[in-house]
PDB file of C-alpha atoms in Angstrom:
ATOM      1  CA  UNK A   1     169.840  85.189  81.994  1.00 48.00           C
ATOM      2  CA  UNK A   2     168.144  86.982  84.966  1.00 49.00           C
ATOM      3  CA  UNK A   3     167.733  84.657  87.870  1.00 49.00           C
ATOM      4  CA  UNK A   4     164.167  83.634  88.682  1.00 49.00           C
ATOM      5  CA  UNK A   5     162.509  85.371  91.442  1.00 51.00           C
ATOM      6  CA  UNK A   6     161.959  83.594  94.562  1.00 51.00           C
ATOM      7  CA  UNK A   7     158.282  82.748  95.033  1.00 59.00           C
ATOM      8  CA  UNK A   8     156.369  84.166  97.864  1.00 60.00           C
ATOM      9  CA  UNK A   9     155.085  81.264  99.953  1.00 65.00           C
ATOM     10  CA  UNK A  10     150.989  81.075  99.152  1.00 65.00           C
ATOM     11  CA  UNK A  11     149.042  82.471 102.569  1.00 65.00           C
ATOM     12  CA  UNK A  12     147.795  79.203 104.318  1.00 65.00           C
ATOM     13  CA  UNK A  13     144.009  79.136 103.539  1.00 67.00           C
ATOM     14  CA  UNK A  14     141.825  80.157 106.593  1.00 71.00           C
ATOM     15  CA  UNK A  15     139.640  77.242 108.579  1.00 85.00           C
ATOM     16  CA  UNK A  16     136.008  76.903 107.388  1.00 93.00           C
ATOM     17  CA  UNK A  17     134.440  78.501 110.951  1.00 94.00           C
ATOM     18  CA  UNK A  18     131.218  80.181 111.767  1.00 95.00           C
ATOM     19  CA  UNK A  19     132.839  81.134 115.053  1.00 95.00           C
ATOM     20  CA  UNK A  20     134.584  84.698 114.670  1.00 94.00           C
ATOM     21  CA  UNK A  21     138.158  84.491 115.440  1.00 92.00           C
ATOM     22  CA  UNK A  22     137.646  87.347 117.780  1.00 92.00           C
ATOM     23  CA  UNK A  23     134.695  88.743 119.513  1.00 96.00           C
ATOM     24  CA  UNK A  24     131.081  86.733 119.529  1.00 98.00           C
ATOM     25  CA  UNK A  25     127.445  87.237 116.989  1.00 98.00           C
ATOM     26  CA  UNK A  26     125.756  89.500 118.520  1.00 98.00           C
ATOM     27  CA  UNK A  27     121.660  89.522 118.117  1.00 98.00           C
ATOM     28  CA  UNK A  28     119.490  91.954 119.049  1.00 98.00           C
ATOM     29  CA  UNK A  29     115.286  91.427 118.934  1.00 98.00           C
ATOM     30  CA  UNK A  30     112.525  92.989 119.018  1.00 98.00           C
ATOM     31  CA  UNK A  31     109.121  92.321 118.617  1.00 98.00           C
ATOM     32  CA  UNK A  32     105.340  93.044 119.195  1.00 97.00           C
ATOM     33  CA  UNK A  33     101.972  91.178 120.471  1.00 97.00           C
ATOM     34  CA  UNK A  34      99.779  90.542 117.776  1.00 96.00           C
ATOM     35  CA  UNK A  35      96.393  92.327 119.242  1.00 93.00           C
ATOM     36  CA  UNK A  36      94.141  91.325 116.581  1.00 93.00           C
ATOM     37  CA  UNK A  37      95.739  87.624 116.793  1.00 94.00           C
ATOM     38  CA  UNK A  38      95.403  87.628 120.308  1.00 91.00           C
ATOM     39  CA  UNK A  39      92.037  89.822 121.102  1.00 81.00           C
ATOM     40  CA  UNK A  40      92.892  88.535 125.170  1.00 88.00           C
ATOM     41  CA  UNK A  41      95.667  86.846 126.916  1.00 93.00           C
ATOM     42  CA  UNK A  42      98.004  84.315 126.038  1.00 95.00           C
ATOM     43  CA  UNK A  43      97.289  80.295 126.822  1.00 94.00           C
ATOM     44  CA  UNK A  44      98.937  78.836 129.840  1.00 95.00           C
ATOM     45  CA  UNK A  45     100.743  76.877 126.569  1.00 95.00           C
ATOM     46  CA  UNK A  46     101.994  79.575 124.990  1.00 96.00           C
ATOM     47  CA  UNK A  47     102.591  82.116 128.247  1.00 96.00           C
ATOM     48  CA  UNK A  48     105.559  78.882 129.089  1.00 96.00           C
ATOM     49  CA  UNK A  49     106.691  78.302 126.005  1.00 96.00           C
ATOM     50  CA  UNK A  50     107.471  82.583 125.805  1.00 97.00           C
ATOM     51  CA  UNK A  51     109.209  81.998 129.449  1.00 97.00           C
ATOM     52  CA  UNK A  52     111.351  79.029 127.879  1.00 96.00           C
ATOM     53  CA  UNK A  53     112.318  81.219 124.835  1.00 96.00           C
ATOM     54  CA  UNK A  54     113.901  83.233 127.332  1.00 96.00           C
ATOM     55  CA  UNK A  55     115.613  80.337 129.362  1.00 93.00           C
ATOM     56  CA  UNK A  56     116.240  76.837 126.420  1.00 91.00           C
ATOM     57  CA  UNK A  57     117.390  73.715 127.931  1.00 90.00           C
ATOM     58  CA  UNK A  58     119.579  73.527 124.998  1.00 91.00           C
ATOM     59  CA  UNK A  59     121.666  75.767 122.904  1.00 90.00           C
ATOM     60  CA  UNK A  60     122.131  78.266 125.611  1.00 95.00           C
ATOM     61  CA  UNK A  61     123.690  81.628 124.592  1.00 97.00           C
ATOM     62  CA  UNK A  62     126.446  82.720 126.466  1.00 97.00           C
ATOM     63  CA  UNK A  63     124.550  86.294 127.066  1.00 98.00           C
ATOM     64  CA  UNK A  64     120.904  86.908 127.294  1.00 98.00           C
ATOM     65  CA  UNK A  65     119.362  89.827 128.094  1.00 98.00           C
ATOM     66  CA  UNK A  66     115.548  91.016 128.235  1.00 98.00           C
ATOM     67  CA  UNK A  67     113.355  94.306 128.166  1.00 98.00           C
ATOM     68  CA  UNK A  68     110.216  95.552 127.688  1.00 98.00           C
ATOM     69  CA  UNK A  69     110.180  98.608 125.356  1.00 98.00           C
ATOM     70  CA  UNK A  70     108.525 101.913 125.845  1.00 97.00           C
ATOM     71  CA  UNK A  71     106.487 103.491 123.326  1.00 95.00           C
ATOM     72  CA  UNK A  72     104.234 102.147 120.663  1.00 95.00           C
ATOM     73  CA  UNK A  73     106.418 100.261 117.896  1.00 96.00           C
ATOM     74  CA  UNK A  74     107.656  97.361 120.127  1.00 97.00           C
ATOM     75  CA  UNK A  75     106.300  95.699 123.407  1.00 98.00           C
ATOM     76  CA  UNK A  76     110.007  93.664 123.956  1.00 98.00           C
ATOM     77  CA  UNK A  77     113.394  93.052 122.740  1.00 98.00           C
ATOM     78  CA  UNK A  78     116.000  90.838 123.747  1.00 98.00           C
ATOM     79  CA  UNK A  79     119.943  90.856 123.114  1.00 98.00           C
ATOM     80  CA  UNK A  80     121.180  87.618 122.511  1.00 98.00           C
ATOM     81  CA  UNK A  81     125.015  86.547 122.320  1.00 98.00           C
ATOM     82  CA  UNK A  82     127.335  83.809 121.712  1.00 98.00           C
ATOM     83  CA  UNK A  83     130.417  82.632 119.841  1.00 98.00           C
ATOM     84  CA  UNK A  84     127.868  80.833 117.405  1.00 98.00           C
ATOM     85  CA  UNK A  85     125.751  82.420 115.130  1.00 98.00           C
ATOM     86  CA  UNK A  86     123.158  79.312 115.224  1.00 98.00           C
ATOM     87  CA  UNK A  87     122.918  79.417 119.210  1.00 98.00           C
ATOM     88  CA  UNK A  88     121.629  83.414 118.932  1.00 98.00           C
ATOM     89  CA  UNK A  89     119.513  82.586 116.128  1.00 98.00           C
ATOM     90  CA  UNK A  90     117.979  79.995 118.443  1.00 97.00           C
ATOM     91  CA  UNK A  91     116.480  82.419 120.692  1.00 97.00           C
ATOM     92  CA  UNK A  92     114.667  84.057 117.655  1.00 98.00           C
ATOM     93  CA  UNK A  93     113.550  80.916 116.015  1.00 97.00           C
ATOM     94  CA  UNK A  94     112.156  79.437 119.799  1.00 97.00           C
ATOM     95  CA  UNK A  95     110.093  82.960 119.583  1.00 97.00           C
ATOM     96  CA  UNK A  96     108.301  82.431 116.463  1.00 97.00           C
ATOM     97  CA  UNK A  97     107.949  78.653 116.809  1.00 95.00           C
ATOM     98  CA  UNK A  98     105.399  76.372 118.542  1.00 91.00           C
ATOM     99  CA  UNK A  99     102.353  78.805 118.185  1.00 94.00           C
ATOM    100  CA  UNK A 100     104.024  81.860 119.353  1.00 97.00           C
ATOM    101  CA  UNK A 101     104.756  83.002 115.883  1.00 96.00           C
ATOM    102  CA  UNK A 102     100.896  83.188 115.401  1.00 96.00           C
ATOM    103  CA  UNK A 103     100.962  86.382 117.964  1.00 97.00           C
ATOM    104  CA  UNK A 104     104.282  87.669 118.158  1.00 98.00           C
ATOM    105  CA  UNK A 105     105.588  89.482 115.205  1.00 97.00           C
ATOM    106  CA  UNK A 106     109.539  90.741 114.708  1.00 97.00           C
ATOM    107  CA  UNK A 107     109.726  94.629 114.564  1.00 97.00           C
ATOM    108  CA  UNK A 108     113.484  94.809 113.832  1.00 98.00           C
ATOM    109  CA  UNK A 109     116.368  93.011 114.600  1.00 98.00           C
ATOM    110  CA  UNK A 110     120.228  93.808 113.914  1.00 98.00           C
ATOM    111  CA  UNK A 111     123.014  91.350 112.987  1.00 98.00           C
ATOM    112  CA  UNK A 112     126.501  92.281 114.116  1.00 98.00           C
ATOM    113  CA  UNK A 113     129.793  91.091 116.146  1.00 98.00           C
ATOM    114  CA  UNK A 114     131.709  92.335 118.981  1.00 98.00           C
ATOM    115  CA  UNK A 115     134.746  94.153 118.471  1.00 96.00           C
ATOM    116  CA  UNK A 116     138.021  95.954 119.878  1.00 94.00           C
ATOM    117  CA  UNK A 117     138.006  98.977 117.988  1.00 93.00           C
ATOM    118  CA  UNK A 118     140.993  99.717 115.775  1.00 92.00           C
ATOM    119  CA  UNK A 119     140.791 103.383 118.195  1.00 92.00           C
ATOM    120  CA  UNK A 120     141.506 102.027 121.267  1.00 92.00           C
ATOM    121  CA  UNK A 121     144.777 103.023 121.692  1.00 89.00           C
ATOM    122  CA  UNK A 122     147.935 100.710 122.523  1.00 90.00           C
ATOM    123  CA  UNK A 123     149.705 101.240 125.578  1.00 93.00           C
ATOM    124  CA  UNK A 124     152.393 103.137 123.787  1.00 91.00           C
ATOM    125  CA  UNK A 125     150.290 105.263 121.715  1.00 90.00           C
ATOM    126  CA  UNK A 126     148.412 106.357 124.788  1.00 89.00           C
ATOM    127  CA  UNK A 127     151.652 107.158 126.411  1.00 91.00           C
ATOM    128  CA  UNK A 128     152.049 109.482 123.518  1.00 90.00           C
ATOM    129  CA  UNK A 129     148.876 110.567 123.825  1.00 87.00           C
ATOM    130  CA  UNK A 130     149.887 112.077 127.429  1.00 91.00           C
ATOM    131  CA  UNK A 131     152.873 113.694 126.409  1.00 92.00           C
ATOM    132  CA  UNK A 132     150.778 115.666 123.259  1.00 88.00           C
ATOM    133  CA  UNK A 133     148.118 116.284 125.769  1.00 87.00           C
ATOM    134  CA  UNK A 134     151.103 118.144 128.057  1.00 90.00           C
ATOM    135  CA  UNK A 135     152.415 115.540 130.642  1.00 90.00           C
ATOM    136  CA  UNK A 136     156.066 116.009 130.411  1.00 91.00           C
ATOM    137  CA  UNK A 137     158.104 112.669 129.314  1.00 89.00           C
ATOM    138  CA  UNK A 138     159.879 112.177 132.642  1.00 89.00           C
ATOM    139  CA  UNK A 139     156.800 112.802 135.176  1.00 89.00           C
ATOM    140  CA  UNK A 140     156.265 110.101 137.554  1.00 90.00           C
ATOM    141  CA  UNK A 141     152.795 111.269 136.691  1.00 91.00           C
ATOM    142  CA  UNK A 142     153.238 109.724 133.432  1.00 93.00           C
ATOM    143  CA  UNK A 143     154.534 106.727 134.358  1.00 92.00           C
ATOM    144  CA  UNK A 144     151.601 106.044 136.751  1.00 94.00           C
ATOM    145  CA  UNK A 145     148.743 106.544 134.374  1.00 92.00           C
ATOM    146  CA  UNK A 146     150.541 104.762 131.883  1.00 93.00           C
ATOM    147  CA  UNK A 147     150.922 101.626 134.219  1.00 94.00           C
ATOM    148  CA  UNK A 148     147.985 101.939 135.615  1.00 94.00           C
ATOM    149  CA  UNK A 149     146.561 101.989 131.533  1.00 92.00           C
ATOM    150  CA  UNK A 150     148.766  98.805 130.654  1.00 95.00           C
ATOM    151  CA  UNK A 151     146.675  97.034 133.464  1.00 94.00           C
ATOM    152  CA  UNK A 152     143.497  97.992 132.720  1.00 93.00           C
ATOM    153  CA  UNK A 153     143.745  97.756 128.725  1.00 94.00           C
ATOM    154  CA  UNK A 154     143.276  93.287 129.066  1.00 93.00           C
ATOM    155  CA  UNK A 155     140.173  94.089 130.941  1.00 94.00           C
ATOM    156  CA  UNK A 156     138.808  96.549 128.790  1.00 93.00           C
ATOM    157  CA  UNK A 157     139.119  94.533 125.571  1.00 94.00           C
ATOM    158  CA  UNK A 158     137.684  91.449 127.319  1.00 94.00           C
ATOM    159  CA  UNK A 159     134.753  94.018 128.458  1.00 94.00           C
ATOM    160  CA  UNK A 160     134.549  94.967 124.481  1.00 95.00           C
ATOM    161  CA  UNK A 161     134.579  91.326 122.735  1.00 96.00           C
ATOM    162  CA  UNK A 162     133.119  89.182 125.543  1.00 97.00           C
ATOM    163  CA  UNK A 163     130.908  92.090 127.790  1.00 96.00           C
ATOM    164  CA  UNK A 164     129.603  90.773 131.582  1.00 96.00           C
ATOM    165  CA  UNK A 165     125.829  92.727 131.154  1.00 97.00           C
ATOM    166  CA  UNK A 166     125.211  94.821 133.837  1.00 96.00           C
ATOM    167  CA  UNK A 167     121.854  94.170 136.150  1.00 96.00           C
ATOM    168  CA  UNK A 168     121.137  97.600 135.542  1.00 98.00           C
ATOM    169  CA  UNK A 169     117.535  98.707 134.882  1.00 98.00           C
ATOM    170  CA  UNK A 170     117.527 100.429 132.036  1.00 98.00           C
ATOM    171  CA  UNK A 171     119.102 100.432 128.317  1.00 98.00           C
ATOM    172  CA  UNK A 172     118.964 102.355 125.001  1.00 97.00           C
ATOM    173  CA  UNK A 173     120.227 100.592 121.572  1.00 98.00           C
ATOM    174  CA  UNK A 174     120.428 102.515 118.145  1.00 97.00           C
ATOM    175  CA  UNK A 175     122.469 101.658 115.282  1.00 98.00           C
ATOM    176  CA  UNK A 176     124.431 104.308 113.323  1.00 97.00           C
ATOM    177  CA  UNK A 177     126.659 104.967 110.338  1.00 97.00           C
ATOM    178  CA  UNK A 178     129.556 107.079 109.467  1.00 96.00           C
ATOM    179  CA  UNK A 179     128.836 109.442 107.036  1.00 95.00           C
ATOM    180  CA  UNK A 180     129.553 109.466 103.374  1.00 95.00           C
ATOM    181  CA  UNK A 181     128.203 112.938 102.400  1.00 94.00           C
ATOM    182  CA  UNK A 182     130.692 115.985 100.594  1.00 92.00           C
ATOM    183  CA  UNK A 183     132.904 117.449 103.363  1.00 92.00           C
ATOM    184  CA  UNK A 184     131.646 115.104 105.965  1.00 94.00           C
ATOM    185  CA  UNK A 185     133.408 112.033 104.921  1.00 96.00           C
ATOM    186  CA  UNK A 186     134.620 109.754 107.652  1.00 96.00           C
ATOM    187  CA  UNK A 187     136.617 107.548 105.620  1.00 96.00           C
ATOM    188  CA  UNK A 188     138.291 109.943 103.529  1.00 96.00           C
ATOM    189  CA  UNK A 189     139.699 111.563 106.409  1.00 96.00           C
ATOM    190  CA  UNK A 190     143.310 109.834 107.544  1.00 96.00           C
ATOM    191  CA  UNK A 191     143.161 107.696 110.683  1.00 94.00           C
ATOM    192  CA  UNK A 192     145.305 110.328 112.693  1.00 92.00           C
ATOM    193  CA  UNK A 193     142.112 112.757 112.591  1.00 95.00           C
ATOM    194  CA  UNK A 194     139.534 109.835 113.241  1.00 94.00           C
ATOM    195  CA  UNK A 195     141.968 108.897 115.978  1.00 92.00           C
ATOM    196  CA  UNK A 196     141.526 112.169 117.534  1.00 92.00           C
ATOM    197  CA  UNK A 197     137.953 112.516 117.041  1.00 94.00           C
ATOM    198  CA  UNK A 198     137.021 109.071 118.628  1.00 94.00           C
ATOM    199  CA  UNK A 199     139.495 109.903 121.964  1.00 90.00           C
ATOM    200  CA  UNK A 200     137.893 112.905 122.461  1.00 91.00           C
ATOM    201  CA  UNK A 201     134.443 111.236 121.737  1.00 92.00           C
ATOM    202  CA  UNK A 202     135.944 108.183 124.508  1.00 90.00           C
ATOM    203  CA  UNK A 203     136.882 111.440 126.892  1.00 87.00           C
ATOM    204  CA  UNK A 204     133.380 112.207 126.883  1.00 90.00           C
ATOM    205  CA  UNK A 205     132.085 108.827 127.570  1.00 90.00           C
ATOM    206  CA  UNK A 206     134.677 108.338 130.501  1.00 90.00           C
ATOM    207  CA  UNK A 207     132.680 111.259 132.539  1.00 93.00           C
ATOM    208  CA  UNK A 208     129.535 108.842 133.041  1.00 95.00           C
ATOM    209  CA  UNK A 209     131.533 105.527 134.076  1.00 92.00           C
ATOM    210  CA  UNK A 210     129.629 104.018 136.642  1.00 94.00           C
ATOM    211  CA  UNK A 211     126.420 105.455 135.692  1.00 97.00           C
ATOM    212  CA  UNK A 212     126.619 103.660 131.737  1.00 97.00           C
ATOM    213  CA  UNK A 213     127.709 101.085 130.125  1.00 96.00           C
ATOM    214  CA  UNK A 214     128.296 100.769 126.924  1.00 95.00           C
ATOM    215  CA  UNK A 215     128.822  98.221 123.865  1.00 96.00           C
ATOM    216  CA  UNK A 216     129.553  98.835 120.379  1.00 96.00           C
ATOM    217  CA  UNK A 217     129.065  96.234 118.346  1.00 97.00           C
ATOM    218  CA  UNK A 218     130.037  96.330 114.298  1.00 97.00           C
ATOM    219  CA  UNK A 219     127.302  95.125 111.799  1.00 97.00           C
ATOM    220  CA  UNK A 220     129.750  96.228 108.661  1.00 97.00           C
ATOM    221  CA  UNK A 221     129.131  93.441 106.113  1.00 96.00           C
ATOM    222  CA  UNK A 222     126.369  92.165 108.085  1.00 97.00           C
ATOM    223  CA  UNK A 223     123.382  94.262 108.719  1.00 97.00           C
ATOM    224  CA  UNK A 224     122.091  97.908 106.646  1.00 97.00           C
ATOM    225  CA  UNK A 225     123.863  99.849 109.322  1.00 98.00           C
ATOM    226  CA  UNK A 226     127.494 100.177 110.581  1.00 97.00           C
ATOM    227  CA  UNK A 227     127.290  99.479 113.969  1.00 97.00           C
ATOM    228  CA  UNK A 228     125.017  98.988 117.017  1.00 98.00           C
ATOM    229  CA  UNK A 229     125.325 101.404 120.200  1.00 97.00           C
ATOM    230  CA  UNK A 230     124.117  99.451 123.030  1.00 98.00           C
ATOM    231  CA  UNK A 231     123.858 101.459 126.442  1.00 98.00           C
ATOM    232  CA  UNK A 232     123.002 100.181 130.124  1.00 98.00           C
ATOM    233  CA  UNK A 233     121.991 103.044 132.532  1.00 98.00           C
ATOM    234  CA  UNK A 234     121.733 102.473 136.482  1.00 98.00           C
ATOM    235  CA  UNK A 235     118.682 105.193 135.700  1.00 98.00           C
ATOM    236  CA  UNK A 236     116.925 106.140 132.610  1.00 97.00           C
ATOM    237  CA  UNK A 237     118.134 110.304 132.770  1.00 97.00           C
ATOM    238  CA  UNK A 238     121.759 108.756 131.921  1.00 98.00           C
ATOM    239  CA  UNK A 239     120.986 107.927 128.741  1.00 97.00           C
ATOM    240  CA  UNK A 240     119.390 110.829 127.751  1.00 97.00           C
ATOM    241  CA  UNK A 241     122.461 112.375 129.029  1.00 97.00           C
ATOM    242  CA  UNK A 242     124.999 110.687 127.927  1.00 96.00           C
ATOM    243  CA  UNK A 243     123.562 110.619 124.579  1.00 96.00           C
ATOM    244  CA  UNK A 244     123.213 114.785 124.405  1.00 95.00           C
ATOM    245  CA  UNK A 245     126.827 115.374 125.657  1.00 95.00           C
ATOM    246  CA  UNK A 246     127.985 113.051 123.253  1.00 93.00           C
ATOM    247  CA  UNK A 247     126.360 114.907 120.198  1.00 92.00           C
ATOM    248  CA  UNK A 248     128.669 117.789 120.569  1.00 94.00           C
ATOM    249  CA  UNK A 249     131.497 115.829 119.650  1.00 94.00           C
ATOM    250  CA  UNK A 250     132.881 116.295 116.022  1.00 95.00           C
ATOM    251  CA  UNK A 251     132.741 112.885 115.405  1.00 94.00           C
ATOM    252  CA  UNK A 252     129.162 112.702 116.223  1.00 95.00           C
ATOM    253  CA  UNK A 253     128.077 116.306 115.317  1.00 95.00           C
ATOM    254  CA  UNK A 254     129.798 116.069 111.593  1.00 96.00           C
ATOM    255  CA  UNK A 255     129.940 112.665 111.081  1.00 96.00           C
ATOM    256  CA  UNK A 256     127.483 110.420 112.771  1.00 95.00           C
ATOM    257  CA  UNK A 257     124.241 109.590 111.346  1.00 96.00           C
ATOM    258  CA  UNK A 258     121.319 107.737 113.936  1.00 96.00           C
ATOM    259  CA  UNK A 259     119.035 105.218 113.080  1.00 96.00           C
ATOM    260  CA  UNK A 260     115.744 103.953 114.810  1.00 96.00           C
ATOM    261  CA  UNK A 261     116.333 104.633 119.388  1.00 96.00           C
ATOM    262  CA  UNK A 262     114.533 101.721 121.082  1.00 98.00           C
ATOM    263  CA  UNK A 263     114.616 101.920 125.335  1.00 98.00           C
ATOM    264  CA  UNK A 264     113.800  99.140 127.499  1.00 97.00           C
ATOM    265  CA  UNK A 265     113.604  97.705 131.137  1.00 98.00           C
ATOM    266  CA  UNK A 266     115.197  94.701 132.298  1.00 98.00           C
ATOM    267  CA  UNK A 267     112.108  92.325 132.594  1.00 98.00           C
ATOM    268  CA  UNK A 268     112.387  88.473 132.936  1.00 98.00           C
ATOM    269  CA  UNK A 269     109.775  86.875 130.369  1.00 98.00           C
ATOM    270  CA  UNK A 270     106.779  86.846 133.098  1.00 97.00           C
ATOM    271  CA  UNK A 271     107.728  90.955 133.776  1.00 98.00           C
ATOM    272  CA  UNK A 272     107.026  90.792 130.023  1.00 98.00           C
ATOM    273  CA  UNK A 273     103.532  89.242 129.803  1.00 98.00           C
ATOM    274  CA  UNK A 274     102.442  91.281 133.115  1.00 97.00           C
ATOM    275  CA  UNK A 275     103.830  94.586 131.429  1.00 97.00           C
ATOM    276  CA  UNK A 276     102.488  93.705 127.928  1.00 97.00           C
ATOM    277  CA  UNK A 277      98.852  92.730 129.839  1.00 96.00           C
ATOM    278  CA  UNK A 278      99.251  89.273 127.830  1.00 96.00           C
ATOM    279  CA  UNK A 279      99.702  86.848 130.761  1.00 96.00           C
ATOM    280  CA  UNK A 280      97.171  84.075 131.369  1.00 93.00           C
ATOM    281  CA  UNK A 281      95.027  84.948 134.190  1.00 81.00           C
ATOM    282  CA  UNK A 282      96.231  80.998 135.632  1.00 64.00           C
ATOM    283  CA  UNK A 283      98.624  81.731 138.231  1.00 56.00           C
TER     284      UNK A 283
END
């Protein structure tokens, strides 16, 4: 008689949480004044209960950013996060409740969650990344990058699932998608190639540190598109830049596919109303 197989222990089951086990919800907003619902300016009632949208006693997201949006489809967005899914929701609901619903209506919004990318590279594998690259093994060269790497990389992937927004003036966001089509499918190609792709794509980005920020959020299983591409600039020509040096690279030029571009200011919720020419003519 054979003897019985030893049973495989059953995988504990995972605790009922809206909170992500890594990274935070990520919201972003955007909306537009309702001219034919609001033929003039907004009440001194509604004008504070837009500026305490933007600041809640209550519920307060750990990230909250505003902008006012050039070009006709949207007059302002706003990027809301926190570990909580409810508590960026808020922000949303406050903007649509107590009247302001009446003549502000949502334009687009996108669901997703911060994330470290499975491409950033481990300290090891961008050691080996060096040595393909040409650094020989023994350099003291190699050494120092590499340590200096192994120090930065805790940083980085606090930057990437927890991200201090920069008071910078300007930002772009787009969402995008990998694409599917006939000789131009991402995920049929083996991770070694994607790898390669996305750290030359990452070399490219590295060229405008200090002039953008960046935040790539994934909306897979959440939203219609893939991800969300959310860009600070210290000045508005950076993202244009940044954005046409990146398009060169095989992983965007093949593979990358662009939804709708929105660009915005920082603006505080009064910048808004003055910008939008909806606030009450009270002081």
């Amino acid at each position: 008689m054979n003897a019985p197989q030893a049973q495989r222990p059953a995988p504990a089951p995972a605790e009922n949480s809206v909170v992500p086990e890594n990274g935070w919800h990520c919201g972003h907003f955007f909306y537009r004044f309702d001219r034919d619902a609001l033929p003039d300016r907004l009440s001194d009632d509604l004008a504070q209960r837009f500026r305490e949208a933007f600041a809640p006693a209550e519920s307060v997201p750990q990230r909250l950013a505003s902008y006012w949006i050039s070009g006709h489809e949207v007059d302002f967005g706003v990027m809301v996060m926190d570990p909580d899914p409810a508590v960026v929701d808020s922000i949303h609901q406050r903007l649509q409740s107590g009247g302001l619903g009446k003549v502000i209506k949502p334009a687009w919004s996108f669901v997703s969650i911060s994330e470290v990318s499975e491409y950033v590279p481990s300290v090891e594998q961008y050691r080996e990344r060096l040595i393909r690259e040409g650094t020989q093994p023994d350099a003291p060269e190699l050494a120092a990058k590499v340590a200096a790497y192994e120090r930065r990389l805790p940083m980085m992937n606090q930057q990437r699932l927890k991200p201090e927004i920069p008071d910078w003036p300007a930002a772009c966001f787009y969402p995008m998608n990998k694409s599917r089509v006939p000789g131009a499918n991402w995920f049929s190609e083996p991770f070694s190639r994607r790898n390669a792709m996305m750290a030359q794509h990452a070399q490219s980005g590295i060229a405008f540190a200090n002039r953008v920020s960046q935040l790539i959020s994934v909306g897979v299983g959440l939203d219609d598109w893939e991800w969300m591409v959310t860009l600070w600039a210290r000045n508005p020509q950076f993202l244009k830049d940044i954005v046409y040096q990146m398009r060169f690279d095989e992983a965007s030029a093949k593979y990358a596919e662009f939804g709708p571009f929105y660009v915005g200011y920082q603006a505080d919720a009064d910048a808004i109303m003055r910008h939008c020419r909806v606030a009450p003519t009270t002081p």
